[in-house]
């Protein structure tokens, strides 16, 4: 019963390097999201997807790209990492509104440091 | 102005105390509200949804005042295990993206 799995859990990048963060969910959820969390800033939405093959920009999309080629996976890419992208990245998935909540499930996070 | 605003705290309380967190939201289109709990270096987890009629889950009571665009969370008989950051969260009608407040840290001491 994995839920939402993020890989890697930790990563240190040099400025200018690229990397891809992988999010995988096994709950057959339609919606998936990438958030970043910085000290004193709360969680901010980077990009999200409302279904396989779709993506949309969130509050802070600059410097990131995403892809949702398969329903269960949502990839977040950093083409040229910058120190300002040092953060904790959380992936989440959810289903349609159930009348109580969206059934949001978060992954355990990826701690990224860009030096 | 951030859409969801909370007092950052920290709130330092002794075990057994009652503590209240307040939250305001600016987007009148917000339809659904939640309180999430986040432990240090962990992912957020849903604590409870918030309804206009108010709702209670054990020691926790949540209230929503749409006219004032105000949400509250009351924790009674605080436990050491309640120490965490509490996030006020809103969602707009038709969308499942969540807007998070910055969180209020609670520290419960013996």
Coordinates of C-alpha atoms in Angstrom, one line a residue:
Chain A
X1 CA 0.0 0.0 0.0
X2 CA 2.6 2.5 -1.2
X3 CA 0.4 5.6 -1.9
X4 CA 2.6 8.3 -3.3
X5 CA 6.3 7.6 -3.8
X6 CA 8.8 10.3 -4.5
X7 CA 12.3 9.7 -5.8
X8 CA 14.9 10.7 -4.9
X9 CA 14.5 11.6 -1.2
X10 CA 17.6 13.8 -1.1
X11 CA 19.7 15.4 -3.8
X12 CA 22.5 18.0 -4.0
X13 CA 22.9 19.7 -7.4
X14 CA 25.4 22.2 -8.7
X15 CA 24.1 25.4 -10.2
X16 CA 23.2 24.8 -13.9
X17 CA 22.8 21.1 -13.6
X18 CA 19.5 19.4 -14.5
X19 CA 17.5 16.7 -12.8
X20 CA 14.1 15.1 -12.8
X21 CA 12.0 14.3 -9.7
X22 CA 9.7 11.4 -10.1
X23 CA 6.3 11.0 -8.4
X24 CA 4.4 7.7 -8.6
X25 CA 1.0 6.9 -7.2
X26 CA -0.8 3.6 -7.1
X27 CA -4.3 4.8 -6.1
X28 CA -5.5 5.5 -9.7
X29 CA -6.0 9.2 -8.9
X30 CA -6.7 11.5 -11.8
X31 CA -5.1 14.6 -10.3
X32 CA -1.4 15.1 -9.4
X33 CA 0.5 18.1 -8.1
X34 CA 3.9 19.4 -7.4
X35 CA 4.4 21.8 -4.4
X36 CA 7.5 23.4 -3.0
X37 CA 7.9 24.3 0.6
X38 CA 10.4 26.9 1.8
X39 CA 11.0 28.1 5.4
X40 CA 8.3 30.6 6.4
X41 CA 6.6 30.3 3.0
X42 CA 4.2 27.4 3.3
X43 CA 3.5 25.1 0.4
X44 CA 3.2 26.7 -3.0
X45 CA 1.9 25.0 -6.1
X46 CA 4.4 24.6 -9.0
X47 CA 2.5 22.6 -11.6
X48 CA -0.4 20.2 -11.6
X49 CA -2.2 17.7 -13.8
X50 CA -5.9 16.9 -14.1
X51 CA -5.3 13.7 -16.1
X52 CA -2.9 11.7 -18.2
X53 CA -1.4 13.9 -20.9
X54 CA -2.4 17.2 -19.3
X55 CA -0.4 19.7 -17.3
X56 CA -1.1 23.2 -16.0
X57 CA 0.9 26.0 -14.2
X58 CA 0.5 26.7 -10.6
X59 CA 1.6 29.7 -8.5
X60 CA 5.4 29.4 -9.0
X61 CA 6.0 27.5 -12.3
X62 CA 9.1 29.4 -13.6
X63 CA 12.2 27.2 -13.9
X64 CA 10.3 24.0 -13.9
X65 CA 8.7 21.7 -16.5
X66 CA 6.5 18.7 -15.9
X67 CA 5.1 15.7 -17.8
X68 CA 2.3 13.3 -17.2
X69 CA 2.8 10.6 -19.9
X70 CA 1.3 7.9 -17.7
X71 CA -1.6 8.3 -15.3
X72 CA 0.4 7.0 -12.3
X73 CA 3.5 9.2 -12.9
X74 CA 4.1 12.9 -12.7
X75 CA 7.7 14.1 -13.4
X76 CA 9.1 17.5 -12.4
X77 CA 12.1 18.7 -14.3
X78 CA 14.7 21.4 -13.5
X79 CA 16.6 22.2 -16.7
X80 CA 19.2 24.5 -15.2
X81 CA 19.1 24.4 -11.4
X82 CA 19.5 27.7 -9.4
X83 CA 20.2 28.2 -5.7
X84 CA 16.7 29.7 -5.4
X85 CA 15.3 26.2 -6.2
X86 CA 16.7 24.9 -3.0
X87 CA 13.6 23.6 -1.3
X88 CA 11.6 20.6 -0.2
X89 CA 9.4 19.4 -3.0
X90 CA 6.2 17.5 -2.3
X91 CA 4.2 15.6 -4.7
X92 CA 0.5 14.8 -4.1
X93 CA -2.3 13.1 -5.8
X94 CA -6.1 13.3 -5.3
X95 CA -9.4 12.1 -6.6
X96 CA -12.5 14.0 -7.4
X97 CA -14.4 15.8 -4.6
X98 CA -16.0 13.2 -2.3
X99 CA -18.2 15.6 -0.4
X100 CA -15.7 15.6 2.5
X101 CA -12.3 16.2 1.0
X102 CA -10.3 15.5 -2.2
X103 CA -8.5 12.6 -0.7
X104 CA -5.2 14.3 -1.0
X105 CA -2.2 12.1 -0.4
X106 CA 1.2 13.5 -0.2
X107 CA 4.6 11.9 -0.8
X108 CA 7.2 12.1 1.8
X109 CA 9.1 14.8 0.0
X110 CA 12.4 15.4 -1.8
X111 CA 15.0 17.7 -0.2
X112 CA 16.9 19.4 -2.9
X113 CA 19.9 21.6 -2.3
X114 CA 21.4 23.6 -5.2
X115 CA 24.9 24.9 -4.5
Chain B
X1 CA -1.6 39.8 0.2
X2 CA -1.4 36.0 0.6
X3 CA -4.7 34.2 0.0
X4 CA -4.6 32.3 3.3
X5 CA -3.1 34.0 6.3
X6 CA -2.2 32.5 9.7
X7 CA -0.4 33.6 12.8
X8 CA 3.0 31.9 12.5
X9 CA 3.4 31.4 16.2
X10 CA 5.0 29.5 17.8
X11 CA 2.4 28.9 20.4
X12 CA 4.0 27.4 23.5
X13 CA 1.4 25.8 25.8
X14 CA 1.5 23.3 28.7
X15 CA -0.1 19.9 28.5
X16 CA -3.8 20.1 29.1
X17 CA -4.2 23.6 27.8
X18 CA -6.7 24.7 25.3
X19 CA -5.3 26.5 22.2
X20 CA -7.0 28.2 19.3
X21 CA -5.6 28.9 15.9
X22 CA -7.1 31.5 13.6
X23 CA -7.0 31.8 9.8
X24 CA -8.4 34.3 7.3
X25 CA -8.8 33.9 3.6
X26 CA -9.1 36.6 0.9
X27 CA -10.5 34.6 -2.1
X28 CA -14.3 34.8 -1.8
X29 CA -14.5 32.0 -4.4
X30 CA -13.0 29.6 -1.9
X31 CA -15.5 26.8 -1.2
X32 CA -13.7 24.2 0.8
X33 CA -11.5 24.5 3.8
X34 CA -9.3 22.1 5.7
X35 CA -6.8 21.9 8.6
X36 CA -3.6 19.9 7.9
X37 CA -1.0 18.9 10.4
X38 CA 2.7 18.8 9.5
X39 CA 5.3 17.2 11.7
X40 CA 8.9 18.4 11.4
X41 CA 10.5 17.3 8.2
X42 CA 7.4 15.3 7.2
X43 CA 4.6 15.6 4.6
X44 CA 1.3 17.4 5.5
X45 CA -1.6 15.2 6.6
X46 CA -5.2 16.0 6.7
X47 CA -6.4 16.7 10.2
X48 CA -10.0 17.7 9.4
X49 CA -12.3 19.3 6.9
X50 CA -14.1 22.5 8.0
X51 CA -17.8 23.0 7.6
X52 CA -20.0 26.1 8.0
X53 CA -21.9 24.4 10.7
X54 CA -18.7 23.7 12.6
X55 CA -17.4 20.2 13.2
X56 CA -15.7 18.3 16.0
X57 CA -13.4 15.4 16.0
X58 CA -12.5 14.3 19.5
X59 CA -10.4 17.1 21.1
X60 CA -10.4 19.2 17.9
X61 CA -13.1 21.6 16.8
X62 CA -13.1 23.6 13.5
X63 CA -15.3 26.5 12.7
X64 CA -15.9 28.5 9.5
X65 CA -17.4 31.9 9.2
X66 CA -18.0 32.7 5.5
X67 CA -19.2 36.2 6.2
X68 CA -16.0 37.1 7.9
X69 CA -13.8 34.8 5.8
X70 CA -12.4 33.3 8.9
X71 CA -11.5 29.8 10.0
X72 CA -10.6 28.5 13.4
X73 CA -9.2 25.4 15.0
X74 CA -9.6 24.7 18.7
X75 CA -7.5 22.0 20.4
X76 CA -8.7 21.0 23.9
X77 CA -6.6 19.2 26.5
X78 CA -3.4 19.5 24.5
X79 CA -1.0 16.5 24.4
X80 CA 2.7 16.4 23.8
X81 CA 1.9 14.6 20.6
X82 CA 0.0 17.6 19.3
X83 CA 3.3 19.5 18.8
X84 CA 3.4 20.2 15.1
X85 CA 2.7 22.9 12.5
X86 CA -1.0 23.4 11.7
X87 CA -1.8 24.5 8.1
X88 CA -4.9 26.3 7.1
X89 CA -5.9 25.3 3.6
X90 CA -8.5 26.4 1.1
X91 CA -9.8 25.1 -2.2
X92 CA -11.8 26.9 -4.8
X93 CA -15.0 25.6 -6.4
X94 CA -14.4 23.3 -9.4
X95 CA -10.7 22.9 -8.6
X96 CA -8.8 20.5 -6.5
X97 CA -5.7 22.6 -6.1
X98 CA -5.1 23.6 -2.5
X99 CA -3.9 27.0 -1.2
X100 CA -1.9 26.7 2.0
X101 CA -1.3 29.2 4.7
X102 CA 2.2 29.4 6.1
X103 CA 1.3 27.4 9.1
X104 CA 1.2 27.9 12.8
X105 CA 3.7 26.0 15.0
X106 CA 2.4 24.5 18.2
X107 CA 4.8 23.4 21.0
X108 CA 3.2 21.5 23.9
X109 CA 5.4 21.1 26.9
X110 CA 5.2 18.8 30.0

